[in-house]
Amino acid sequence: MEYFTLNTNEKIPVIGEGTFLFTPDEAESAVLTALEQGYRLIDTANYYMNEKAVGRAMKKSSLKRPEIYLSTKLWPSEYEQASQAIDETLERLGTDYLDLLFLHQPVGNYLAAYQAMIEAVAAGKVKSLGLSNFSQNKIGELIEKTGVAPAVVQVEAHPYANQTALKEFLAPYNTKVMAWFPLGHGDKSLLNEQLFSDLAAKYHKTNVQIILRWHTQVGNIVIPGSKNPVHIAENLDIFDFELSPPELAEIKKLDVNKTYYVQTEEKLNEYLHLKQDYSQQK
């Protein structure tokens, strides 16, 4: 496993198992499989409704809590009561601290929630702070008002959308990017790019493994989510080769600033009013 060092001096694995759209049973099985196969980063969220299952998998594994890097996210409807939401999140996950806590969406009273997260760091409940789906302007706003830069920004990133401008903005803060939709939402035109096929043949890897290795080499933390044990193992098998600087430069040429998720004010307002009973998680 390779690691990045965050601006909090915490080390984070460069690749982890994501659990977006996983049912509790699927999340428990996939996380346990991932941990057994060598993963050390697990990403979940209040909104995914599988935190309890992730916690069970962690306990069923042979690993001790400090060996696992755990990341989750607060949902906007929880921002007004963020301190309480953090305690309830810890309870669902069955842990007394989080390695990384994100605000999931940039809507509602995110400033108050970020302040509560800063207080949670001081209290030892959270080690590093993150922002998910926040624009550069809103990230700058939170840094200016609190004096605390996030350790990680989670955003859609892949070879068709390098997020170059955002990464340049974050560089002075040593804030890392965590990529979701790291494979372009499964876009076959991306996955089957001839360049990736040629590199896969050269390094005896799959096109997916080439893309995931590209992510880690350009400084992205990546969280592909798979329920298939074979794919979970393949996604991690990317550390026995390195793409050369000329190869990385060729991949960079694929960037056309194409994203698959479009964030609108209408969607954000829906997120703000979408409430869930997290106590009903299984």
Tab-separated table of C-alpha atoms in Angstrom:
chain	number	residue	atom	x	y	z
A	1	MET	CA	0.000	0.000	0.000
A	2	GLU	CA	1.128	3.549	-0.703
A	3	TYR	CA	0.177	6.570	1.397
A	4	PHE	CA	-0.112	10.336	1.109
A	5	THR	CA	0.591	12.670	4.027
A	6	LEU	CA	-2.223	15.152	4.663
A	7	ASN	CA	-1.899	18.715	5.956
A	8	THR	CA	-2.806	17.318	9.382
A	9	ASN	CA	0.300	15.091	9.223
A	10	GLU	CA	-1.994	12.052	9.112
A	11	LYS	CA	-1.190	9.388	6.527
A	12	ILE	CA	-3.986	8.233	4.221
A	13	PRO	CA	-3.922	5.213	1.887
A	14	VAL	CA	-3.958	6.256	-1.758
A	15	ILE	CA	-6.718	3.777	-2.590
A	16	GLY	CA	-9.744	2.586	-0.671
A	17	GLU	CA	-13.061	0.808	-0.978
A	18	GLY	CA	-16.086	3.019	-1.644
A	19	THR	CA	-19.585	1.991	-0.560
A	20	PHE	CA	-21.869	4.353	-2.494
A	21	LEU	CA	-25.191	2.655	-3.465
A	22	PHE	CA	-24.347	-0.467	-1.432
A	23	THR	CA	-27.086	-2.050	0.663
A	24	PRO	CA	-26.071	-2.863	4.246
A	25	ASP	CA	-25.470	-6.508	3.366
A	26	GLU	CA	-23.449	-5.565	0.285
A	27	ALA	CA	-21.410	-3.009	2.230
A	28	GLU	CA	-20.605	-5.430	5.055
A	29	SER	CA	-19.495	-8.128	2.633
A	30	ALA	CA	-17.481	-5.815	0.373
A	31	VAL	CA	-15.739	-3.996	3.224
A	32	LEU	CA	-14.800	-7.237	4.972
A	33	THR	CA	-13.458	-8.638	1.696
A	34	ALA	CA	-11.520	-5.439	1.003
A	35	LEU	CA	-9.925	-5.375	4.449
A	36	GLU	CA	-8.956	-9.034	4.163
A	37	GLN	CA	-7.341	-8.359	0.776
A	38	GLY	CA	-5.202	-5.483	1.991
A	39	TYR	CA	-7.311	-2.336	1.759
A	40	ARG	CA	-6.925	0.054	4.665
A	41	LEU	CA	-9.188	2.949	3.615
A	42	ILE	CA	-12.976	2.618	3.777
A	43	ASP	CA	-15.327	5.393	2.646
A	44	THR	CA	-18.996	5.665	3.587
A	45	ALA	CA	-21.542	8.404	4.407
A	46	ASN	CA	-24.662	9.122	6.450
A	47	TYR	CA	-26.574	9.290	3.174
A	48	TYR	CA	-25.483	5.804	2.072
A	49	MET	CA	-27.413	4.262	4.984
A	50	ASN	CA	-24.766	1.575	5.473
A	51	GLU	CA	-22.572	2.959	8.272
A	52	LYS	CA	-23.666	0.297	10.755
A	53	ALA	CA	-22.767	-2.391	8.230
A	54	VAL	CA	-19.338	-0.826	7.646
A	55	GLY	CA	-18.784	-0.824	11.405
A	56	ARG	CA	-19.714	-4.502	11.641
A	57	ALA	CA	-17.288	-5.408	8.869
A	58	MET	CA	-14.481	-3.545	10.596
A	59	LYS	CA	-15.120	-5.442	13.804
A	60	LYS	CA	-15.319	-8.792	11.990
A	61	SER	CA	-11.966	-8.199	10.332
A	62	SER	CA	-8.717	-9.245	12.001
A	63	LEU	CA	-7.537	-5.629	11.999
A	64	LYS	CA	-7.332	-3.299	14.950
A	65	ARG	CA	-9.065	0.067	14.643
A	66	PRO	CA	-5.830	2.105	14.157
A	67	GLU	CA	-4.992	-0.051	11.143
A	68	ILE	CA	-8.124	1.140	9.292
A	69	TYR	CA	-8.564	4.619	7.839
A	70	LEU	CA	-12.272	5.419	8.122
A	71	SER	CA	-13.969	8.183	6.154
A	72	THR	CA	-17.614	9.264	6.292
A	73	LYS	CA	-19.800	12.304	5.534
A	74	LEU	CA	-22.475	14.427	7.198
A	75	TRP	CA	-25.647	15.044	5.185
A	76	PRO	CA	-26.931	18.676	4.821
A	77	SER	CA	-30.082	18.076	6.861
A	78	GLU	CA	-27.742	17.317	9.788
A	79	TYR	CA	-25.663	20.502	9.530
A	80	GLU	CA	-27.717	22.511	12.032
A	81	GLN	CA	-27.150	19.809	14.666
A	82	ALA	CA	-23.703	18.792	13.479
A	83	SER	CA	-22.222	18.122	16.920
A	84	GLN	CA	-25.010	15.691	17.727
A	85	ALA	CA	-24.806	14.210	14.222
A	86	ILE	CA	-21.104	13.508	14.685
A	87	ASP	CA	-21.746	11.647	17.954
A	88	GLU	CA	-24.538	9.626	16.334
A	89	THR	CA	-22.292	8.835	13.366
A	90	LEU	CA	-19.600	7.526	15.709
A	91	GLU	CA	-22.184	5.377	17.465
A	92	ARG	CA	-23.463	3.865	14.204
A	93	LEU	CA	-19.940	3.049	13.067
A	94	GLY	CA	-19.026	1.629	16.469
A	95	THR	CA	-15.904	3.747	16.856
A	96	ASP	CA	-14.781	6.584	19.098
A	97	TYR	CA	-13.075	8.570	16.331
A	98	LEU	CA	-13.157	9.197	12.588
A	99	ASP	CA	-10.019	9.525	10.518
A	100	LEU	CA	-11.739	11.813	8.014
A	101	LEU	CA	-15.115	13.554	8.155
A	102	PHE	CA	-16.622	15.350	5.160
A	103	LEU	CA	-19.459	17.765	4.655
A	104	HIS	CA	-21.304	15.945	1.882
A	105	GLN	CA	-22.887	18.812	-0.073
A	106	PRO	CA	-22.413	22.621	-0.191
A	107	VAL	CA	-25.875	23.655	0.930
A	108	GLY	CA	-27.513	24.753	4.162
A	109	ASN	CA	-25.549	25.995	7.164
A	110	TYR	CA	-22.278	24.406	6.117
A	111	LEU	CA	-20.262	27.049	7.981
A	112	ALA	CA	-21.795	26.050	11.328
A	113	ALA	CA	-21.262	22.385	10.501
A	114	TYR	CA	-17.613	23.006	9.586
A	115	GLN	CA	-17.111	24.851	12.870
A	116	ALA	CA	-18.607	21.860	14.703
A	117	MET	CA	-16.190	19.586	12.865
A	118	ILE	CA	-13.260	21.781	13.905
A	119	GLU	CA	-14.442	21.434	17.500
A	120	ALA	CA	-14.700	17.663	17.018
A	121	VAL	CA	-11.037	17.622	15.981
A	122	ALA	CA	-10.110	19.466	19.184
A	123	ALA	CA	-12.148	16.918	21.152
A	124	GLY	CA	-10.356	13.969	19.545
A	125	LYS	CA	-13.449	12.702	17.730
A	126	VAL	CA	-12.148	13.512	14.237
A	127	LYS	CA	-8.592	13.606	12.907
A	128	SER	CA	-8.971	15.364	9.542
A	129	LEU	CA	-11.656	17.444	7.811
A	130	GLY	CA	-12.971	17.130	4.290
A	131	LEU	CA	-15.361	18.814	1.878
A	132	SER	CA	-17.283	16.870	-0.749
A	133	ASN	CA	-18.703	18.461	-3.921
A	134	PHE	CA	-17.764	21.982	-2.791
A	135	SER	CA	-16.791	24.538	-5.427
A	136	GLN	CA	-13.493	26.365	-5.264
A	137	ASN	CA	-15.285	29.541	-4.145
A	138	LYS	CA	-17.061	27.831	-1.260
A	139	ILE	CA	-13.888	26.053	-0.171
A	140	GLY	CA	-12.149	29.440	-0.127
A	141	GLU	CA	-15.016	30.916	1.869
A	142	LEU	CA	-14.704	28.285	4.607
A	143	ILE	CA	-10.928	28.663	4.786
A	144	GLU	CA	-11.239	32.450	5.041
A	145	LYS	CA	-13.919	32.360	7.741
A	146	THR	CA	-12.441	29.588	9.899
A	147	GLY	CA	-8.726	29.679	9.156
A	148	VAL	CA	-8.799	25.902	8.692
A	149	ALA	CA	-8.159	24.345	5.299
A	150	PRO	CA	-9.681	20.935	4.602
A	151	ALA	CA	-7.278	18.023	4.435
A	152	VAL	CA	-9.193	16.404	1.569
A	153	VAL	CA	-11.635	17.609	-1.070
A	154	GLN	CA	-13.775	14.878	-2.619
A	155	VAL	CA	-14.838	15.594	-6.180
A	156	GLU	CA	-15.513	13.878	-9.491
A	157	ALA	CA	-12.144	13.262	-11.131
A	158	HIS	CA	-10.938	10.961	-13.907
A	159	PRO	CA	-8.858	11.210	-17.098
A	160	TYR	CA	-11.631	13.156	-18.866
A	161	ALA	CA	-11.781	15.628	-15.928
A	162	ASN	CA	-8.399	16.139	-14.246
A	163	GLN	CA	-9.613	18.951	-11.940
A	164	THR	CA	-6.394	20.820	-12.736
A	165	ALA	CA	-7.621	24.278	-11.708
A	166	LEU	CA	-9.020	23.007	-8.410
A	167	LYS	CA	-5.787	21.176	-7.602
A	168	GLU	CA	-3.759	24.309	-8.328
A	169	PHE	CA	-6.000	26.234	-5.916
A	170	LEU	CA	-5.618	23.562	-3.208
A	171	ALA	CA	-1.855	23.106	-3.587
A	172	PRO	CA	-0.803	25.919	-1.179
A	173	TYR	CA	-2.888	24.264	1.543
A	174	ASN	CA	-1.509	20.774	0.793
A	175	THR	CA	-5.132	19.664	0.441
A	176	LYS	CA	-5.518	16.361	-1.388
A	177	VAL	CA	-8.191	15.412	-3.900
A	178	MET	CA	-10.183	12.226	-3.368
A	179	ALA	CA	-11.722	11.108	-6.657
A	180	TRP	CA	-15.238	9.764	-7.012
A	181	PHE	CA	-16.406	8.455	-10.392
A	182	PRO	CA	-12.686	7.639	-10.810
A	183	LEU	CA	-13.502	5.534	-13.870
A	184	GLY	CA	-15.772	8.119	-15.490
A	185	HIS	CA	-18.995	6.551	-14.225
A	186	GLY	CA	-18.102	3.425	-16.196
A	187	ASP	CA	-18.099	5.282	-19.525
A	188	LYS	CA	-16.948	2.673	-22.053
A	189	SER	CA	-15.467	5.335	-24.301
A	190	LEU	CA	-13.134	6.284	-21.452
A	191	LEU	CA	-12.403	2.757	-20.268
A	192	ASN	CA	-11.666	1.597	-23.810
A	193	GLU	CA	-9.427	4.485	-24.851
A	194	GLN	CA	-6.709	3.031	-27.080
A	195	LEU	CA	-4.045	4.628	-24.909
A	196	PHE	CA	-5.216	2.646	-21.885
A	197	SER	CA	-5.429	-0.548	-23.923
A	198	ASP	CA	-1.855	-0.056	-25.163
A	199	LEU	CA	-0.563	0.629	-21.653
A	200	ALA	CA	-2.501	-2.342	-20.279
A	201	ALA	CA	-0.812	-4.603	-22.820
A	202	LYS	CA	2.604	-3.133	-21.993
A	203	TYR	CA	2.281	-3.559	-18.226
A	204	HIS	CA	0.153	-6.730	-18.263
A	205	LYS	CA	-2.686	-4.993	-16.474
A	206	THR	CA	-6.312	-4.116	-17.228
A	207	ASN	CA	-7.455	-0.746	-18.532
A	208	VAL	CA	-9.090	-0.101	-15.150
A	209	GLN	CA	-5.826	-0.794	-13.325
A	210	ILE	CA	-4.010	1.648	-15.620
A	211	ILE	CA	-6.541	4.376	-14.794
A	212	LEU	CA	-6.388	3.718	-11.067
A	213	ARG	CA	-2.577	3.803	-11.144
A	214	TRP	CA	-2.735	7.092	-13.059
A	215	HIS	CA	-4.881	8.538	-10.253
A	216	THR	CA	-2.398	7.616	-7.529
A	217	GLN	CA	0.592	8.862	-9.513
A	218	VAL	CA	-0.959	12.292	-10.149
A	219	GLY	CA	-1.736	12.676	-6.451
A	220	ASN	CA	-5.368	11.576	-6.234
A	221	ILE	CA	-6.798	9.401	-3.491
A	222	VAL	CA	-9.160	7.014	-5.224
A	223	ILE	CA	-12.151	5.064	-3.872
A	224	PRO	CA	-13.520	2.652	-6.481
A	225	GLY	CA	-16.498	0.714	-5.172
A	226	SER	CA	-16.968	-2.912	-6.100
A	227	LYS	CA	-19.026	-5.768	-4.679
A	228	ASN	CA	-17.136	-8.367	-6.714
A	229	PRO	CA	-14.239	-9.962	-4.784
A	230	VAL	CA	-12.267	-10.430	-8.016
A	231	HIS	CA	-12.618	-6.774	-8.966
A	232	ILE	CA	-11.871	-5.654	-5.408
A	233	ALA	CA	-8.577	-7.565	-5.600
A	234	GLU	CA	-7.777	-6.277	-9.099
A	235	ASN	CA	-8.382	-2.654	-8.091
A	236	LEU	CA	-5.726	-2.942	-5.398
A	237	ASP	CA	-3.196	-4.707	-7.620
A	238	ILE	CA	-1.658	-1.527	-9.030
A	239	PHE	CA	1.554	-1.027	-7.080
A	240	ASP	CA	3.917	-3.312	-8.985
A	241	PHE	CA	4.398	-0.901	-11.894
A	242	GLU	CA	4.686	2.832	-12.584
A	243	LEU	CA	3.589	4.866	-15.561
A	244	SER	CA	6.418	6.934	-17.020
A	245	PRO	CA	6.332	10.758	-17.197
A	246	PRO	CA	5.719	10.665	-20.975
A	247	GLU	CA	2.841	8.222	-20.436
A	248	LEU	CA	1.333	10.449	-17.771
A	249	ALA	CA	1.636	13.374	-20.179
A	250	GLU	CA	-0.228	11.451	-22.875
A	251	ILE	CA	-3.052	10.623	-20.441
A	252	LYS	CA	-3.268	14.285	-19.471
A	253	LYS	CA	-4.101	15.100	-23.085
A	254	LEU	CA	-7.393	13.178	-22.669
A	255	ASP	CA	-8.690	15.861	-20.287
A	256	VAL	CA	-11.704	17.568	-21.885
A	257	ASN	CA	-13.274	18.772	-18.619
A	258	LYS	CA	-16.117	16.292	-19.049
A	259	THR	CA	-18.065	15.428	-15.908
A	260	TYR	CA	-20.973	13.025	-15.513
A	261	TYR	CA	-22.618	14.602	-12.483
A	262	VAL	CA	-24.194	18.034	-12.870
A	263	GLN	CA	-24.850	19.929	-9.665
A	264	THR	CA	-27.771	22.358	-9.817
A	265	GLU	CA	-29.401	24.650	-7.277
A	266	GLU	CA	-32.547	22.549	-7.576
A	267	LYS	CA	-30.622	19.407	-6.639
A	268	LEU	CA	-28.927	21.149	-3.734
A	269	ASN	CA	-32.258	22.333	-2.352
A	270	GLU	CA	-33.592	18.807	-2.595
A	271	TYR	CA	-30.569	17.566	-0.633
A	272	LEU	CA	-31.175	20.134	2.086
A	273	HIS	CA	-34.725	18.938	2.659
A	274	LEU	CA	-34.038	15.239	2.256
A	275	LYS	CA	-34.148	13.806	5.764
A	276	GLN	CA	-33.482	10.212	6.700
A	277	ASP	CA	-33.881	8.269	9.923
A	278	TYR	CA	-30.330	7.060	10.334
A	279	SER	CA	-31.263	5.152	13.468
A	280	GLN	CA	-33.097	2.714	11.206
A	281	GLN	CA	-29.919	1.569	9.509
A	282	LYS	CA	-29.419	-2.180	9.546
